[in-house]
Short mmCIF file of C-alpha atoms and ligand atoms in Angstrom, two decimals:
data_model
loop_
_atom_site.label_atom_id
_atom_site.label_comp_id
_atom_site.label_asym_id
_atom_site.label_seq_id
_atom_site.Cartn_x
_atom_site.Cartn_y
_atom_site.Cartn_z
CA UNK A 540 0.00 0.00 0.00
CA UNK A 541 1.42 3.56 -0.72
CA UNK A 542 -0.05 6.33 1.27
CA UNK A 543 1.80 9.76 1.96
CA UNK A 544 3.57 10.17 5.60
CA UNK A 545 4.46 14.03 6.02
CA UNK A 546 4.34 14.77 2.62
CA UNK A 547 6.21 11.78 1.27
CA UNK A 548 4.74 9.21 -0.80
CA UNK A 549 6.22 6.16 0.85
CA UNK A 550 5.50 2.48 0.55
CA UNK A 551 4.66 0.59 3.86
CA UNK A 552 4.70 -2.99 4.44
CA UNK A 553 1.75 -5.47 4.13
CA UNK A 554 1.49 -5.85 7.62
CA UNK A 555 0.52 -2.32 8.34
CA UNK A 556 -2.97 -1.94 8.72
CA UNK A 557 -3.78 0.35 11.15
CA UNK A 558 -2.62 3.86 12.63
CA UNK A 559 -1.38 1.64 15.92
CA UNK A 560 0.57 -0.70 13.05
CA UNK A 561 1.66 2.49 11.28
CA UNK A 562 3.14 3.58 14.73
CA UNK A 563 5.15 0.16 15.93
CA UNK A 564 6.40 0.63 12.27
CA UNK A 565 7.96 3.85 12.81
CA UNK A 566 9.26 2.72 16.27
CA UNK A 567 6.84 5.67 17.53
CA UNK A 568 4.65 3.46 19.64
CA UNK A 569 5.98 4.20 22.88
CA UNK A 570 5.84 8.13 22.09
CA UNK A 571 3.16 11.04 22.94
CA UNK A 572 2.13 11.12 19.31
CA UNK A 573 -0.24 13.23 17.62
CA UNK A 574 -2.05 11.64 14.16
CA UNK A 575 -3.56 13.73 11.57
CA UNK A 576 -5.48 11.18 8.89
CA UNK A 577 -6.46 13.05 5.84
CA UNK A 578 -6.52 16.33 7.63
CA UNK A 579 -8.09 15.12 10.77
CA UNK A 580 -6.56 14.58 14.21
CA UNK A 581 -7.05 10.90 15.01
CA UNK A 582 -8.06 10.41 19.07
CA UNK A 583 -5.44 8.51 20.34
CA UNK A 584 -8.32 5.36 21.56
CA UNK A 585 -8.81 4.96 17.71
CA UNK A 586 -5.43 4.44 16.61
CA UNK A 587 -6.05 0.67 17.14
CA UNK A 588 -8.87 0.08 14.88
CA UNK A 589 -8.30 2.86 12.38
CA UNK A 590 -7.74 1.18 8.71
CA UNK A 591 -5.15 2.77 6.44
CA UNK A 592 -5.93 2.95 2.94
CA UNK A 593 -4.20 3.53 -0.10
CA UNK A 594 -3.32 7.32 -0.97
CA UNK A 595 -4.19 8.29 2.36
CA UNK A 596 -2.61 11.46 3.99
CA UNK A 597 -0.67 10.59 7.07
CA UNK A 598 0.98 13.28 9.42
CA UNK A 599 2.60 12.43 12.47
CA UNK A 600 4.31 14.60 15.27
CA UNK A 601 5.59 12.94 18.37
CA UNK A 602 6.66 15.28 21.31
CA UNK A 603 10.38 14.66 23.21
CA UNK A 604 12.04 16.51 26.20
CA UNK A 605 15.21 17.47 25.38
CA UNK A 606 16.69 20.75 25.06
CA UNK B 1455 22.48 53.63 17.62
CA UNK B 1456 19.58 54.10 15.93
CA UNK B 1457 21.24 51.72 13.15
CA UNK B 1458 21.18 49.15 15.58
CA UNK B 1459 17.74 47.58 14.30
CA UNK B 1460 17.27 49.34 10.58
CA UNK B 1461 17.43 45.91 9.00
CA UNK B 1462 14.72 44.61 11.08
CA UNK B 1463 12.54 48.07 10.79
CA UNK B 1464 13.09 47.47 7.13
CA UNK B 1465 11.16 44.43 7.27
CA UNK B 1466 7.61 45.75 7.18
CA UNK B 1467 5.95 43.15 9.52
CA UNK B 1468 8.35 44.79 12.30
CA UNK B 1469 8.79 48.26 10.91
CA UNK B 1470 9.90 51.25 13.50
CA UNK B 1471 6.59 50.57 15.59
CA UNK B 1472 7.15 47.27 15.91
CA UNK B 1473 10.70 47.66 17.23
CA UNK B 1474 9.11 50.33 19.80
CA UNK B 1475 7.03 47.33 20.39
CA UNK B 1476 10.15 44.91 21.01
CA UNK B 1477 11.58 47.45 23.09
CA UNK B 1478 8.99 47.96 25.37
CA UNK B 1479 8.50 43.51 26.33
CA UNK B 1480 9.97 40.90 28.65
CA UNK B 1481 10.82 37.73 27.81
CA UNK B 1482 11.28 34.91 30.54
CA UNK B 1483 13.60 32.53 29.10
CA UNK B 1484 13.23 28.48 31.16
CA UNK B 1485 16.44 26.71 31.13
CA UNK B 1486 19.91 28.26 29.66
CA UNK B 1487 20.95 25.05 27.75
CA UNK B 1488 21.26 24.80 23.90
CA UNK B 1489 17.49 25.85 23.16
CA UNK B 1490 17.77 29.07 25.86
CA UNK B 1491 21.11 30.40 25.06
CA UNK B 1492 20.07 30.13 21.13
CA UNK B 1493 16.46 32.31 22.07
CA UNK B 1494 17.98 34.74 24.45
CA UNK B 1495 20.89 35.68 21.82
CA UNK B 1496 18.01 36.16 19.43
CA UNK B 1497 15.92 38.47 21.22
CA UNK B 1498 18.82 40.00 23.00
CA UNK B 1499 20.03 41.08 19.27
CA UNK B 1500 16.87 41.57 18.41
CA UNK B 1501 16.39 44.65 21.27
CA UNK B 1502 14.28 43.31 23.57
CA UNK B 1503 13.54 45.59 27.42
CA UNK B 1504 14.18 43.07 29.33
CA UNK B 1505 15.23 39.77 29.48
CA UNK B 1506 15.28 37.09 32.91
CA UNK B 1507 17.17 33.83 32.21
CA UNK B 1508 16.99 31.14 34.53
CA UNK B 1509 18.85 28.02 34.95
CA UNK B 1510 19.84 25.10 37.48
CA UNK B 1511 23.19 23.71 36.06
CA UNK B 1512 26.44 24.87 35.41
CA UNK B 1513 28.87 25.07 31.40
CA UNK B 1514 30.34 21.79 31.08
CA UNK B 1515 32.71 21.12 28.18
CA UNK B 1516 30.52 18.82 26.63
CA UNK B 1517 27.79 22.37 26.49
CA UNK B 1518 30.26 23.79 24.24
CA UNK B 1519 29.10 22.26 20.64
CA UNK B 1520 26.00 23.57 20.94
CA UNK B 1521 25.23 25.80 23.85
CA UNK B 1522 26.03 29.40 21.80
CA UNK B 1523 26.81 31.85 24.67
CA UNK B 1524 29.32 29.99 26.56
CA UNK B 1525 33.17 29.37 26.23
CA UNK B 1526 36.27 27.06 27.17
CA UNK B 1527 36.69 29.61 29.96
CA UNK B 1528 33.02 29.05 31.39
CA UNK B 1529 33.76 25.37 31.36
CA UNK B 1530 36.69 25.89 32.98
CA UNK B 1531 35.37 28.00 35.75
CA UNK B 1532 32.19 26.00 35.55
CA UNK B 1533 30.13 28.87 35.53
CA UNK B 1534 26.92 28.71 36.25
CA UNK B 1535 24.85 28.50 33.02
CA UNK B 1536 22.47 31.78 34.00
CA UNK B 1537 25.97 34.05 35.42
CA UNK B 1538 28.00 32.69 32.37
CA UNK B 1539 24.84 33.49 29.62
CA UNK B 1540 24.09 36.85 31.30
CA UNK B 1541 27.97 37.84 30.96
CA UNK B 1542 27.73 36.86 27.25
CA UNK B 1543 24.12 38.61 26.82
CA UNK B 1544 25.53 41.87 28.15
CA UNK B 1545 28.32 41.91 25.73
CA UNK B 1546 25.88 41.84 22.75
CA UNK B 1547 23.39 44.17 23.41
CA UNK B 1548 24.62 46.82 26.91
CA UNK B 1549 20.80 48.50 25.67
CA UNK B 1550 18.58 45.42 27.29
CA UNK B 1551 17.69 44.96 30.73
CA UNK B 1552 19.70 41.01 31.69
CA UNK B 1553 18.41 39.51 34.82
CA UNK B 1554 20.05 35.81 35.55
CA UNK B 1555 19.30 33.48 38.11
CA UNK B 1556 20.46 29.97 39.18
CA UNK B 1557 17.56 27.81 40.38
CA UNK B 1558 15.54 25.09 39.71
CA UNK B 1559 11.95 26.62 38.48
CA UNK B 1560 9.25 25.16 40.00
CA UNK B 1561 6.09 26.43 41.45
CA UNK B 1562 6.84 29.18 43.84
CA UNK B 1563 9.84 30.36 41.91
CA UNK B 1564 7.47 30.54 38.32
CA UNK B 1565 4.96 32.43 40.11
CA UNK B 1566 7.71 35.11 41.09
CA UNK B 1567 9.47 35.54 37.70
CA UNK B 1568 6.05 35.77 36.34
CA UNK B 1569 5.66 39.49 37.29
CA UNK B 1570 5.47 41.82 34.07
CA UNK B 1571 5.98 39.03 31.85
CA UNK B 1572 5.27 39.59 28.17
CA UNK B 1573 6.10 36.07 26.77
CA UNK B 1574 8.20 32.57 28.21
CA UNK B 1575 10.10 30.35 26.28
CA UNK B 1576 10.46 27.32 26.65
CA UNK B 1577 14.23 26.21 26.73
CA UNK B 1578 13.76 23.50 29.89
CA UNK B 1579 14.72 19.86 29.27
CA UNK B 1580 11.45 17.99 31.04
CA UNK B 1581 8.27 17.53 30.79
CA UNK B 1582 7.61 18.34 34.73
CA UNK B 1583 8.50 21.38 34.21
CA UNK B 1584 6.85 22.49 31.11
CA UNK B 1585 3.78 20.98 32.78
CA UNK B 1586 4.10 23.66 35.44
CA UNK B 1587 5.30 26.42 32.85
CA UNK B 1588 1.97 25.26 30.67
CA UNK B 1589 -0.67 25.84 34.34
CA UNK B 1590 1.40 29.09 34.95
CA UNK B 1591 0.95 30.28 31.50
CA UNK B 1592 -3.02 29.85 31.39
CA UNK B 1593 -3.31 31.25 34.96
CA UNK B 1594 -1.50 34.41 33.92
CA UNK B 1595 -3.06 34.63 30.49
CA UNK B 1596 0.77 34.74 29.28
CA UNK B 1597 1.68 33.20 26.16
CA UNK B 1598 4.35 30.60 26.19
CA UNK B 1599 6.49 28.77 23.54
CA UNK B 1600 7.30 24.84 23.37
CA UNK B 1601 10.47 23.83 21.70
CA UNK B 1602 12.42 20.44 21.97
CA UNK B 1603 14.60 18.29 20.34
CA UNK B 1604 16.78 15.03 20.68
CA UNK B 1605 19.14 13.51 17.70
CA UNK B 1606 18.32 15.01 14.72
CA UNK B 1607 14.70 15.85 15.40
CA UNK B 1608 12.92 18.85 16.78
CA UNK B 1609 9.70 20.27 17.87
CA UNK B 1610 8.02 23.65 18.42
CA UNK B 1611 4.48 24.48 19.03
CA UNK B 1612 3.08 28.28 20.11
CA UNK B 1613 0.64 28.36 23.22
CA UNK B 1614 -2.06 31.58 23.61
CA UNK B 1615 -4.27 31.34 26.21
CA UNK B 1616 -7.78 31.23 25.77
CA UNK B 1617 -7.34 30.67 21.74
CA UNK B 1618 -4.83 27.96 21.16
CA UNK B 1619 -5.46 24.41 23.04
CA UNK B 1620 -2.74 24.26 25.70
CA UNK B 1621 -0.18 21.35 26.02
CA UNK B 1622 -2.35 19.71 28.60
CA UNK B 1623 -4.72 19.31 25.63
CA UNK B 1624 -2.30 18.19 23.42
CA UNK B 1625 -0.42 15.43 25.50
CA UNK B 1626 -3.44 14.26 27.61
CA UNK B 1627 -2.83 13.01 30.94
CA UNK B 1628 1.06 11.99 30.72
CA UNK B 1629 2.81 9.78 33.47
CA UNK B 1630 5.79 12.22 33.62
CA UNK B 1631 8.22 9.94 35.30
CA UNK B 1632 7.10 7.89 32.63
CA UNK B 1633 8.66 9.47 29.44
CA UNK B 1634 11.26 7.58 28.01
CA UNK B 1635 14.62 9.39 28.70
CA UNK B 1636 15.85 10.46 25.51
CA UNK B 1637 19.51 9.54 24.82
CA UNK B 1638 20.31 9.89 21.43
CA UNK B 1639 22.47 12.98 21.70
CA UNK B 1640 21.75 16.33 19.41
CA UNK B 1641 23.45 17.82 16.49
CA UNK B 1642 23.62 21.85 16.65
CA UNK B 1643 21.65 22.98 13.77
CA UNK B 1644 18.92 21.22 14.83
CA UNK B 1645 19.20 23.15 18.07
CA UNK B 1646 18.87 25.88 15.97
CA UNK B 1647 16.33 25.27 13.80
CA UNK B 1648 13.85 25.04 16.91
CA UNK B 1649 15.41 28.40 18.27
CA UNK B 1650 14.72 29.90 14.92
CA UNK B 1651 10.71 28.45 15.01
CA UNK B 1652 10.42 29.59 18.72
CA UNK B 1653 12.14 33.13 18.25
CA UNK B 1654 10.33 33.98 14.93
CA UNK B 1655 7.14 33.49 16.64
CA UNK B 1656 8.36 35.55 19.90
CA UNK B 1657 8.83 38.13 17.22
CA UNK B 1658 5.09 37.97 16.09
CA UNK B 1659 3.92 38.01 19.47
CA UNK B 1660 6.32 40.72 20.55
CA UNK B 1661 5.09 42.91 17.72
CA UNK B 1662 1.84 42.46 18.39
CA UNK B 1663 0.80 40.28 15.08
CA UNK B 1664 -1.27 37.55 16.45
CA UNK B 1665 -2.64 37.15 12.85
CA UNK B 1666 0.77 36.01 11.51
CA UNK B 1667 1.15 33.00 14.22
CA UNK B 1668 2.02 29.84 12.50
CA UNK B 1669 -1.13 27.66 13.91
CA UNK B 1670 0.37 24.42 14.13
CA UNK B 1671 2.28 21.94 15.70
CA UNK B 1672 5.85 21.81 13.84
CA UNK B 1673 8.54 18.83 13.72
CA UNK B 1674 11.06 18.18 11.60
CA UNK B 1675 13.96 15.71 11.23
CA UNK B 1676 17.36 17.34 9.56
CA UNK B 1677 19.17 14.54 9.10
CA UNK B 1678 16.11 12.28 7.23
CA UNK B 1679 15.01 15.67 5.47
CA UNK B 1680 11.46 15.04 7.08
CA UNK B 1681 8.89 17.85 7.85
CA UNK B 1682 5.56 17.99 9.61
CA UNK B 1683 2.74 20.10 10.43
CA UNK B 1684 -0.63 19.67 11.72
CA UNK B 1685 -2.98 22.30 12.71
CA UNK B 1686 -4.36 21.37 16.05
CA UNK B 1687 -6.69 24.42 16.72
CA UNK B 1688 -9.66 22.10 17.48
CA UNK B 1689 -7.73 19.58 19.71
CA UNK B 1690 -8.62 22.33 22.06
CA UNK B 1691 -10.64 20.71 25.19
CA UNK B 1692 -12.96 21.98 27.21
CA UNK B 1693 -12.63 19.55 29.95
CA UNK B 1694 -9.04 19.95 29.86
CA UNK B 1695 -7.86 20.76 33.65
CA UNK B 1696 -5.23 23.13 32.73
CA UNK B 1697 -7.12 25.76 30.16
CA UNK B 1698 -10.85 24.34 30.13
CA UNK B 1699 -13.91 25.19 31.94
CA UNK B 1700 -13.15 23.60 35.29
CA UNK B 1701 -9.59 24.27 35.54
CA UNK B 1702 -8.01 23.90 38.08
CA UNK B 1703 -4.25 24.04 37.23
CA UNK B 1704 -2.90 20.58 38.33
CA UNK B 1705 0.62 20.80 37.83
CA UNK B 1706 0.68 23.67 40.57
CA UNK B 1707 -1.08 21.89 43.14
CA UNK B 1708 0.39 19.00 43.44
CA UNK B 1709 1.53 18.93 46.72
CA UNK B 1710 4.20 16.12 46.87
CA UNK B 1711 6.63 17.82 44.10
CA UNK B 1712 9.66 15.25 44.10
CA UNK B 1713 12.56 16.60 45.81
CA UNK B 1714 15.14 14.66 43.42
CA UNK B 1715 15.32 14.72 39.62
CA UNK B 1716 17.92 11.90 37.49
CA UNK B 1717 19.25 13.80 34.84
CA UNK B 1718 17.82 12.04 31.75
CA UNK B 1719 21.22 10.48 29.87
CA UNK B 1720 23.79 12.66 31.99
CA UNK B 1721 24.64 9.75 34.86
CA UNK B 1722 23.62 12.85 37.51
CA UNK B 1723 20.82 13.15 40.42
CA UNK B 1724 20.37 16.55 41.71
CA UNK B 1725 18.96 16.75 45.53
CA UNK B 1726 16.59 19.61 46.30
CA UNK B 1727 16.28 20.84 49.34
CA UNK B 1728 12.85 20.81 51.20
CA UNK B 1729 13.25 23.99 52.39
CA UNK B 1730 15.73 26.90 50.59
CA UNK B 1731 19.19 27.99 52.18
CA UNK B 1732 21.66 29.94 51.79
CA UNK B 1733 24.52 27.52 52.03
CA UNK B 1734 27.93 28.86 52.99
CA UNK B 1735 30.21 27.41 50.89
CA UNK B 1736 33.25 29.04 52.75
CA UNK B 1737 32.42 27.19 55.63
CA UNK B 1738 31.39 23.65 53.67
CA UNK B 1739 34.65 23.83 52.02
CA UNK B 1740 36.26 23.89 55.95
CA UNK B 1741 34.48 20.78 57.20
CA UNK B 1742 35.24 18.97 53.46
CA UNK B 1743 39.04 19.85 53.54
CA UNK B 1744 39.36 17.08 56.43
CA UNK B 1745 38.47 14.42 53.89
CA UNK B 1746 40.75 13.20 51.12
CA UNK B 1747 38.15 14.52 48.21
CA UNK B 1748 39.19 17.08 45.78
CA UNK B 1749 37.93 20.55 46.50
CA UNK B 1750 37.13 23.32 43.74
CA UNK B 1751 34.94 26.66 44.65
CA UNK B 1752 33.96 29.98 42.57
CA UNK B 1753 31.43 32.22 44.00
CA UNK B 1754 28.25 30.42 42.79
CA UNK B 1755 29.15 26.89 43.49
CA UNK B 1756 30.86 24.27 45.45
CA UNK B 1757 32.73 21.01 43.81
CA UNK B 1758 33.95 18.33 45.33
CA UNK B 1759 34.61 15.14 43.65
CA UNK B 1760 35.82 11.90 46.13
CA UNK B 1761 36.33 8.40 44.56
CA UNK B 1762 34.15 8.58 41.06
CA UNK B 1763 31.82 10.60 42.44
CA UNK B 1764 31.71 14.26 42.21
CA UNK B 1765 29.45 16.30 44.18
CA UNK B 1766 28.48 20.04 43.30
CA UNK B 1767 26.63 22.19 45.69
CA UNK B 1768 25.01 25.33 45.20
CA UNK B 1769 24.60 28.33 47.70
CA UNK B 1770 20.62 27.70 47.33
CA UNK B 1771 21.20 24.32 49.10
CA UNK B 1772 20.81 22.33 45.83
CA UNK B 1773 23.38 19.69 45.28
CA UNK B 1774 24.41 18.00 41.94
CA UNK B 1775 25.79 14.43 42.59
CA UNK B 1776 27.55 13.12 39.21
CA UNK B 1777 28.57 9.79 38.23
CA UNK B 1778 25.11 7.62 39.81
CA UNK B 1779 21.88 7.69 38.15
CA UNK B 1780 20.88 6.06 41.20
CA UNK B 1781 18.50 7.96 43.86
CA UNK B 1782 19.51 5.78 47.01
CA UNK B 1783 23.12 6.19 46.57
CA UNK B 1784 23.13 10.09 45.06
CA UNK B 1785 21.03 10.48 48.81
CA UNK B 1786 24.09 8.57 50.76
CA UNK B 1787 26.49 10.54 49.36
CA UNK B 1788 24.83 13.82 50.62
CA UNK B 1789 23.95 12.65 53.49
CA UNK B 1790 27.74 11.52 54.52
CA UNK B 1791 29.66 14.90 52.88
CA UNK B 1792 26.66 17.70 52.92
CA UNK B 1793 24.77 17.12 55.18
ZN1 ZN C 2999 -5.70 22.57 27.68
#
C-alpha cells in the first residue's frame, strides 16, 4: 500500500494496517504522538482500529524533552 | 544607535513601531541550555527591554558544541549557566535589561518571575517542568512557547491562552516519570532550527501580530530531510484541567513535588532541598578539607569530587551528585559529605 507520511509518498509494508501498526512501524509506539489522517486529528483510543488505505494522507508529530 | 535595528525596521511586519514594540516587552527565558542560550541571543540582538534567564546547572565542556553563549573559559570556571549566559548577553546588546538566576523553576519560583511578563520560552529539558510552565501560562493569560529536540529531530508548538489548546490538551494526561529518557544525543543545527521556530514566533507576538502565528504543531527531522505540520486548533478541550472550563491548574497543586530529579542520559541526580538555604560554601569547604576529596569553589558553586563521584553544591542548598543515576546512593552521598 502507498499512502503519503508528512508529505512523502512512501511504501509501507503489508502488515501495516492500522494507525497503531503504522506507529510500531515507525518505532513511535511508545511516544506522545499526535495523528492527523487526511486532515483530521485521530483520538489517540482509535489508533487501534483505524484502517489505512491507499493514498491516504498521514501526518505524524511525536513530542520529546530534550533541550 | 539608531542603526542598531534598521534591518529589522526594514522588514515591514516589524517596521519602527514594531521595534518600539520589542523594546517595550519581557521575555522569561526556562532553562539556559542549547534551546535558551540560542532564544535569548536572538531576542537580546533583536532589542528586547528586558530579558530574565533562569537556569539550574552549570557550562560543562561537553555544552560547548552547541550551547552558543558559553566558552572554554566558562567550562573551565564552571560557571553557572544563568551568570555565564548573562555575561555573554551583556556583551551583545549593553541596551537590554539582563536579569540571571540559578535555580531550579518550579512552582513558587514561576509564580515570582512571572511578574510583568510579556512572553516565556520554553528552553527547559522535562516535561515536569513544562507541565508547570503550561498551568502558569493559562493562569497568567501569558503566552508561552514549546520547543524540543533530541538527535536530529525537533519540535516547536506556540501556546495563547484562551485561543490555542494548551499542552495539557495536546499530551493528555502523561505519566511524567514515565517518558522515556531520551539519549540519542543532538546535532547543533537542529538546536537551531527550533530556536529559529520559537524566536520567529516571539517576534510575532512581541510585535503584536497575532494574525501572523504559525497555527500548528511543527517537527522536523534534519538529518532524514522530514517535515511535519498539523494544525491542532480544534484539539482544544474543554474539559481539559489546565485551560478548560473547570480548571483547576494541576501541575501547581500537586503537593508532593519530588525533591530529586535523574538527569535524563547525563549519569547525575540533583537533591533539592525541602526547604531553601543559603549555604555557605566558605564554611562547607572547611568541614570537606578534612576528607581526602578534591575541593574546587567559585562564587556560585561548590565542587567536590571523592572516589568517582563528584558532588556540586550550590549556595541555594541544591546539590548536583555526578557519576550515579541512582537515587539511594546520590542520597548517601549527601547525606555523609553535605549534610
Ligand atoms: Zn488545555
Amino acid at each position: 500500500m502507498e499512502i503519503v507520511i508528512n508529505g512523502e509518498k512512501l511504501e509501507i509494508p503489508i502488515d501495516v494496517a492500522t494507525v497503531s501498526e503504522l506507529l510500531q512501524h515507525y518505532g513511535l509506539n511508545q511516544k506522545v504522538v499526535i495523528v492527523e489522517l487526511n486532515n483530521e486529528i485521530l483520538e489517540k483510543g482509535n489508533h487501534q482500529e483505524t484502517l489505512l488505505s491507499n493514498g491516504d494522507r498521514v501526518e505524524m508529530v511525536h513530542f520529546v524533552g530534550g533541550g | 544607535m539608531s542603526e542598531r535595528y534598521s534591518r529589522q525596521e526594514l522588514f515591514t511586519p516589524i517596521g519602527v513601531k514594531g521595534q518600539e514594540r520589542i523594546r517595550n516587552k519581557h521575555v522569561l527565558i526556562i532553562g539556559a541550555g542549547a534551546l535558551g542560550t540560542g532564544s535569548a541571543e536572538n531576542l537580546v540582538r533583536a532589542g528586547i527591554g528586558s530579558l530574565t534567564i533562569v537556569d539550574r546547572d552549570y557550562v560543562e565542556w561537553s555544552n560547548l558544541q552547541r550551547q552558543q553563549l558559553f566558552c572554554e573559559n566558562d567550562a573551565k570556571k564552571r560557571l553557572p549557566k544563568a551568570i555565564a549566559a548573562k555575561n555573554r548577553l551583556k556583551l551583545l546588546n549593553s541596551d537590554v535589561n539582563i536579569t540571571s538566576l540559578i535555580a531550579d523553576v518550579s512552582v513558587e519560583e514561576l509564580e515570582q518571575l512571572i511578574d510583568g511578563v510579556d512572553l516565556i520560552m520554553d528552553a527547559t529539558d522535562n516535561f515536569e517542568t513544562r507541565m508547570i510552565i503550561n498551568d502558569i501560562s493559562q493562569k497568567h493569560n501569558i503566552p508561552w512557547i514549546y520547543g524540543a529536540c533530541v538527535g536530529s529531530y525537533g519540535i516547536s508548538y506556540t501556546i495563547i491562552p484562551r485561543i490555542t489548546p494548551c499542552l495539557h490538551c495536546l499530551m493528555e494526561d502523561i505519566p511524567l516519570g514515565g517518558l522515556t529518557c531520551d539519549t540519542a544525543g543532538i546535532i547543533s543545527p537542529v538546536v537551531q532550527t527550533v530556536v529559529a521556530y520559537q524566536t520567529v514566533e516571539a517576534l510575532k507576538i512581541l510585535v503584536e501580530d497575532y494574525e501572523a502565528l504559525r497555527n500548528k504543531i511543527v517537527s522536523f527531522d534534519l538529518w532524514k530531510n522530514e517535515h511535519s505540520a498539523i494544525r491542532v486548533a480544534h484539539v482544544k478541550k474543554d474539559s481539559c484541567l489546565s485551560c478548560g472550563t473547570h480548571r483547576t491548574y494541576p501541575y501547581l497543586s500537586y503537593q508532593n513535588r519530588t525533591k530529586t530529579a535523574v538527569f535524563c542520559g547525563r549519569d547525575s541526580v540533583q537533591i533539592r532541598p525541602a526547604v531553601k538555604t543559603d549555604r555557605d560554601l566558605a564554611q562547607l569547604e572547611k568541614i570537606l578539607l578534612a576528607q581526602k576529596g578534591e575541593i574546587e569553589r567559585n562564587p556560585y558553586l561548590l565542587s567536590f569530587t571523592i572516589g568517582s563521584h563528584r558532588l556540586v553544591v550550590f549556595k541555594d542548598g541544591r546539590a548536583m551528585i555526578h557519576g550515579t543515576n541512582d537515587i539511594s546512593v546520590a542520597k548517601s552521598l549527601y547525606h555523609r559529605y553535605l549534610s
